[in-house]
XYZ file of C-alpha atoms in Angstrom:
270
model
C -27.358 33.258 40.912
C -27.906 34.763 37.456
C -26.093 37.950 38.519
C -22.824 36.149 37.764
C -21.998 36.814 34.092
C -20.042 33.554 33.789
C -23.040 31.509 34.923
C -25.258 33.298 32.400
C -22.654 32.669 29.685
C -22.431 28.975 30.604
C -26.220 28.595 30.497
C -26.326 30.356 27.112
C -23.622 28.068 25.726
C -25.436 24.974 26.970
C -28.697 26.175 25.426
C -27.098 26.654 22.014
C -25.289 23.301 22.229
C -28.510 21.426 22.963
C -30.390 23.108 20.109
C -27.532 22.629 17.635
C -27.095 18.890 18.345
C -30.056 17.348 16.474
C -29.913 19.935 13.708
C -26.207 19.380 13.226
C -26.786 15.651 12.817
C -29.248 16.225 9.962
C -26.913 18.746 8.335
C -24.079 16.181 8.443
C -26.290 13.345 7.171
C -27.695 15.478 4.335
C -24.293 17.039 3.510
C -25.808 20.505 3.983
C -22.884 22.393 5.546
C -23.228 25.243 3.076
C -26.967 25.405 3.801
C -26.153 26.246 7.403
C -23.631 28.851 6.243
C -26.113 30.549 3.907
C -28.777 30.751 6.605
C -26.320 31.997 9.237
C -24.725 34.624 6.997
C -28.156 36.022 6.153
C -28.467 36.854 9.853
C -26.215 39.897 9.336
C -28.795 41.379 6.993
C -31.443 40.668 9.642
C -29.347 42.552 12.212
C -29.095 45.595 9.932
C -32.831 45.631 9.187
C -33.690 45.245 12.882
C -31.455 48.134 13.928
C -32.739 50.352 11.121
C -36.375 49.680 12.121
C -35.652 49.750 15.884
C -37.119 46.283 16.345
C -35.929 43.148 18.126
C -32.678 41.776 16.663
C -33.881 38.261 17.440
C -37.076 38.782 15.400
C -35.224 40.368 12.479
C -32.609 37.629 12.346
C -35.278 34.925 12.584
C -37.348 36.366 9.721
C -34.404 36.982 7.370
C -32.775 33.612 8.147
C -36.067 31.861 7.495
C -36.562 33.740 4.204
C -33.031 32.842 3.105
C -33.495 29.180 3.979
C -36.830 29.073 2.130
C -35.313 30.808 -0.902
C -32.451 28.306 -1.063
C -34.933 25.430 -0.728
C -37.099 26.787 -3.564
C -34.138 27.429 -5.898
C -32.514 24.040 -5.344
C -32.908 21.619 -8.236
C -33.686 24.368 -10.758
C -30.591 24.250 -12.905
C -28.066 25.333 -10.271
C -25.491 23.100 -8.640
C -26.366 23.103 -4.927
C -22.857 23.924 -3.668
C -22.587 26.823 -6.142
C -26.026 28.173 -5.245
C -25.367 27.993 -1.514
C -21.931 29.579 -1.870
C -23.373 32.503 -3.849
C -26.261 32.985 -1.402
C -24.086 32.720 1.727
C -21.424 35.217 0.722
C -23.866 37.601 -0.964
C -26.113 37.727 2.109
C -23.165 38.449 4.408
C -21.799 41.152 2.089
C -25.178 42.885 1.708
C -25.656 42.716 5.482
C -22.287 44.326 6.195
C -22.905 47.053 3.595
C -26.375 47.693 5.041
C -24.897 48.058 8.535
C -22.465 50.720 7.250
C -25.424 52.901 6.188
C -26.895 53.014 9.683
C -26.162 56.495 10.994
C -26.567 57.491 14.611
C -26.493 53.848 15.797
C -23.440 52.478 17.575
C -22.813 48.914 16.442
C -20.284 46.450 17.807
C -19.807 44.589 14.531
C -17.389 42.071 16.054
C -20.040 41.023 18.590
C -22.442 40.100 15.792
C -19.764 38.403 13.680
C -18.093 36.370 16.444
C -20.611 36.486 19.280
C -20.576 38.193 22.676
C -21.571 35.459 25.085
C -20.161 37.304 28.109
C -22.743 40.083 27.707
C -25.737 37.702 27.741
C -28.469 39.017 30.033
C -31.510 37.425 31.630
C -33.729 38.419 28.681
C -31.205 36.857 26.268
C -31.228 33.659 28.329
C -35.016 33.513 28.128
C -34.852 33.867 24.331
C -32.052 31.288 23.987
C -33.721 28.645 26.144
C -37.166 29.373 24.692
C -35.751 28.890 21.183
C -33.883 25.776 22.292
C -37.091 24.285 23.716
C -38.952 24.981 20.463
C -36.175 23.418 18.346
C -36.035 20.305 20.535
C -39.837 19.925 20.556
C -39.951 20.306 16.766
C -37.132 17.796 16.263
C -38.679 15.272 18.667
C -42.091 15.624 16.981
C -40.751 15.142 13.437
C -37.761 12.890 14.229
C -38.967 9.696 12.516
C -40.254 11.506 9.430
C -37.102 13.628 9.143
C -34.897 10.579 9.533
C -36.818 8.570 6.929
C -36.802 11.412 4.384
C -33.075 11.921 4.992
C -32.001 8.300 4.662
C -34.399 7.163 1.926
C -36.698 9.724 0.232
C -38.350 7.025 -1.918
C -39.236 4.971 1.142
C -40.524 8.139 2.809
C -42.827 8.793 -0.167
C -44.116 5.228 0.009
C -44.796 5.661 3.721
C -46.814 8.849 3.176
C -44.031 11.204 4.300
C -43.270 14.237 2.123
C -39.507 14.927 1.941
C -40.252 18.506 0.834
C -42.390 19.094 3.930
C -39.677 17.678 6.177
C -37.138 19.909 4.436
C -39.303 22.897 5.397
C -39.447 21.682 9.010
C -35.657 21.477 9.042
C -35.487 24.939 7.467
C -37.704 26.418 10.184
C -35.658 24.785 12.954
C -32.397 25.988 11.394
C -33.620 29.598 11.137
C -34.706 29.480 14.777
C -31.336 28.037 15.766
C -29.466 30.823 13.956
C -31.549 33.511 15.681
C -30.878 31.903 19.060
C -27.126 31.386 18.537
C -26.100 34.760 17.103
C -25.552 36.253 20.562
C -23.378 33.323 21.638
C -21.074 32.496 18.709
C -21.938 35.104 16.071
C -22.776 34.931 12.385
C -19.448 33.504 11.196
C -19.245 30.664 13.728
C -22.830 29.380 13.945
C -22.304 26.770 11.226
C -19.214 25.511 13.081
C -21.258 24.755 16.206
C -23.797 22.933 14.071
C -21.287 20.750 12.237
C -18.320 20.102 14.556
C -20.133 18.413 17.498
C -22.237 16.273 15.129
C -19.172 15.287 13.099
C -17.286 14.453 16.298
C -20.196 12.322 17.542
C -20.459 10.273 14.341
C -17.536 7.841 14.980
C -18.761 7.283 18.541
C -22.360 6.388 17.659
C -24.127 3.321 16.336
C -27.634 4.770 15.912
C -28.982 8.198 14.867
C -30.487 8.747 18.308
C -27.182 8.036 20.044
C -25.423 10.377 17.634
C -27.833 13.225 18.505
C -27.266 12.682 22.234
C -23.498 12.432 21.805
C -23.499 15.620 19.714
C -25.337 17.405 22.537
C -22.791 16.150 25.074
C -19.808 17.130 22.895
C -21.317 20.544 22.131
C -21.940 21.156 25.841
C -18.385 20.125 26.770
C -17.007 22.392 24.026
C -19.105 25.334 25.245
C -18.110 24.984 28.892
C -14.430 24.170 28.270
C -14.140 26.917 25.640
C -15.725 29.421 28.010
C -13.326 28.427 30.789
C -10.284 28.535 28.484
C -11.341 31.942 27.198
C -11.596 33.250 30.761
C -8.168 31.899 31.717
C -6.296 32.892 28.533
C -8.238 36.126 27.862
C -9.151 35.087 24.312
C -12.340 35.807 22.295
C -14.996 33.534 23.759
C -16.978 32.520 20.647
C -13.912 31.471 18.629
C -12.450 29.705 21.679
C -15.616 27.606 22.030
C -15.354 26.615 18.359
C -11.654 25.761 18.870
C -12.664 23.465 21.740
C -15.212 21.780 19.459
C -12.538 21.383 16.770
C -10.168 19.733 19.284
C -12.921 17.302 20.318
C -13.521 16.507 16.636
C -9.793 15.831 16.177
C -9.790 13.500 19.201
C -12.865 11.695 17.867
C -11.213 11.268 14.457
C -8.067 9.936 16.139
C -10.167 7.450 18.111
C -11.830 6.264 14.898
C -8.461 5.848 13.185
C -7.035 3.879 16.124
C -10.119 1.670 16.314
C -9.983 1.006 12.581
C -6.296 0.091 12.836
C -6.893 -2.280 15.758
C -9.704 -4.110 13.967
C -7.766 -4.680 10.747
C -6.693 -8.277 10.321
C -3.013 -8.734 9.473
C -2.219 -10.045 5.995
C -0.881 -13.616 5.783
């Protein structure tokens, strides 16, 4: 069954969607979109280091993404505006990564595959890495869900309940770095943050509780992955960007639904 490249691609897309769902919810709740960007863009530097040292790209991306996320966490609240700090770190990491790749001689690199993903070339080993990483992210999120939620919604209450917001931030950082390493093959460095944010943002108007929002984000991300993959196959378009376009369309439909519901519940003025 796994000899069919489309089936492998579909399984890879589903794996990334399921891992991105709970993380995306926390990124939306914490207003950390740039945090996801900074971590994802650092992956390009991890790719360059991995190729230069002839080691696993997954391991290199994971280590560099984790170091970037930890660095941003440590520097936050030390005199820098968070959006400025994250913007500087995100674009600097991507630029240094691209420059580092240009110095690699004797190594053929498909730069577009790393920037925008190459889901159609996913092999059985890639699937094992993607679903192994997805399982770890989901286990970590399920284990720390209550503590993460409390520290996100009310840090003072979390402190009073014996939960350290800083520790939960590190848990989120670890999960995000793992997610980036898993997703780079599917949607690439430039689109990872989109798959984190768009399904979660689309799920928000349709959900009444955090748990429902996480499940809805997983469903929307899965639908976007499968429909984007199918549309890419039919229209012969780049697969990673097409998946993100599908997620953007679902977000637009969700926003339209929210607007219509808000209009219908408004009481007419007398």
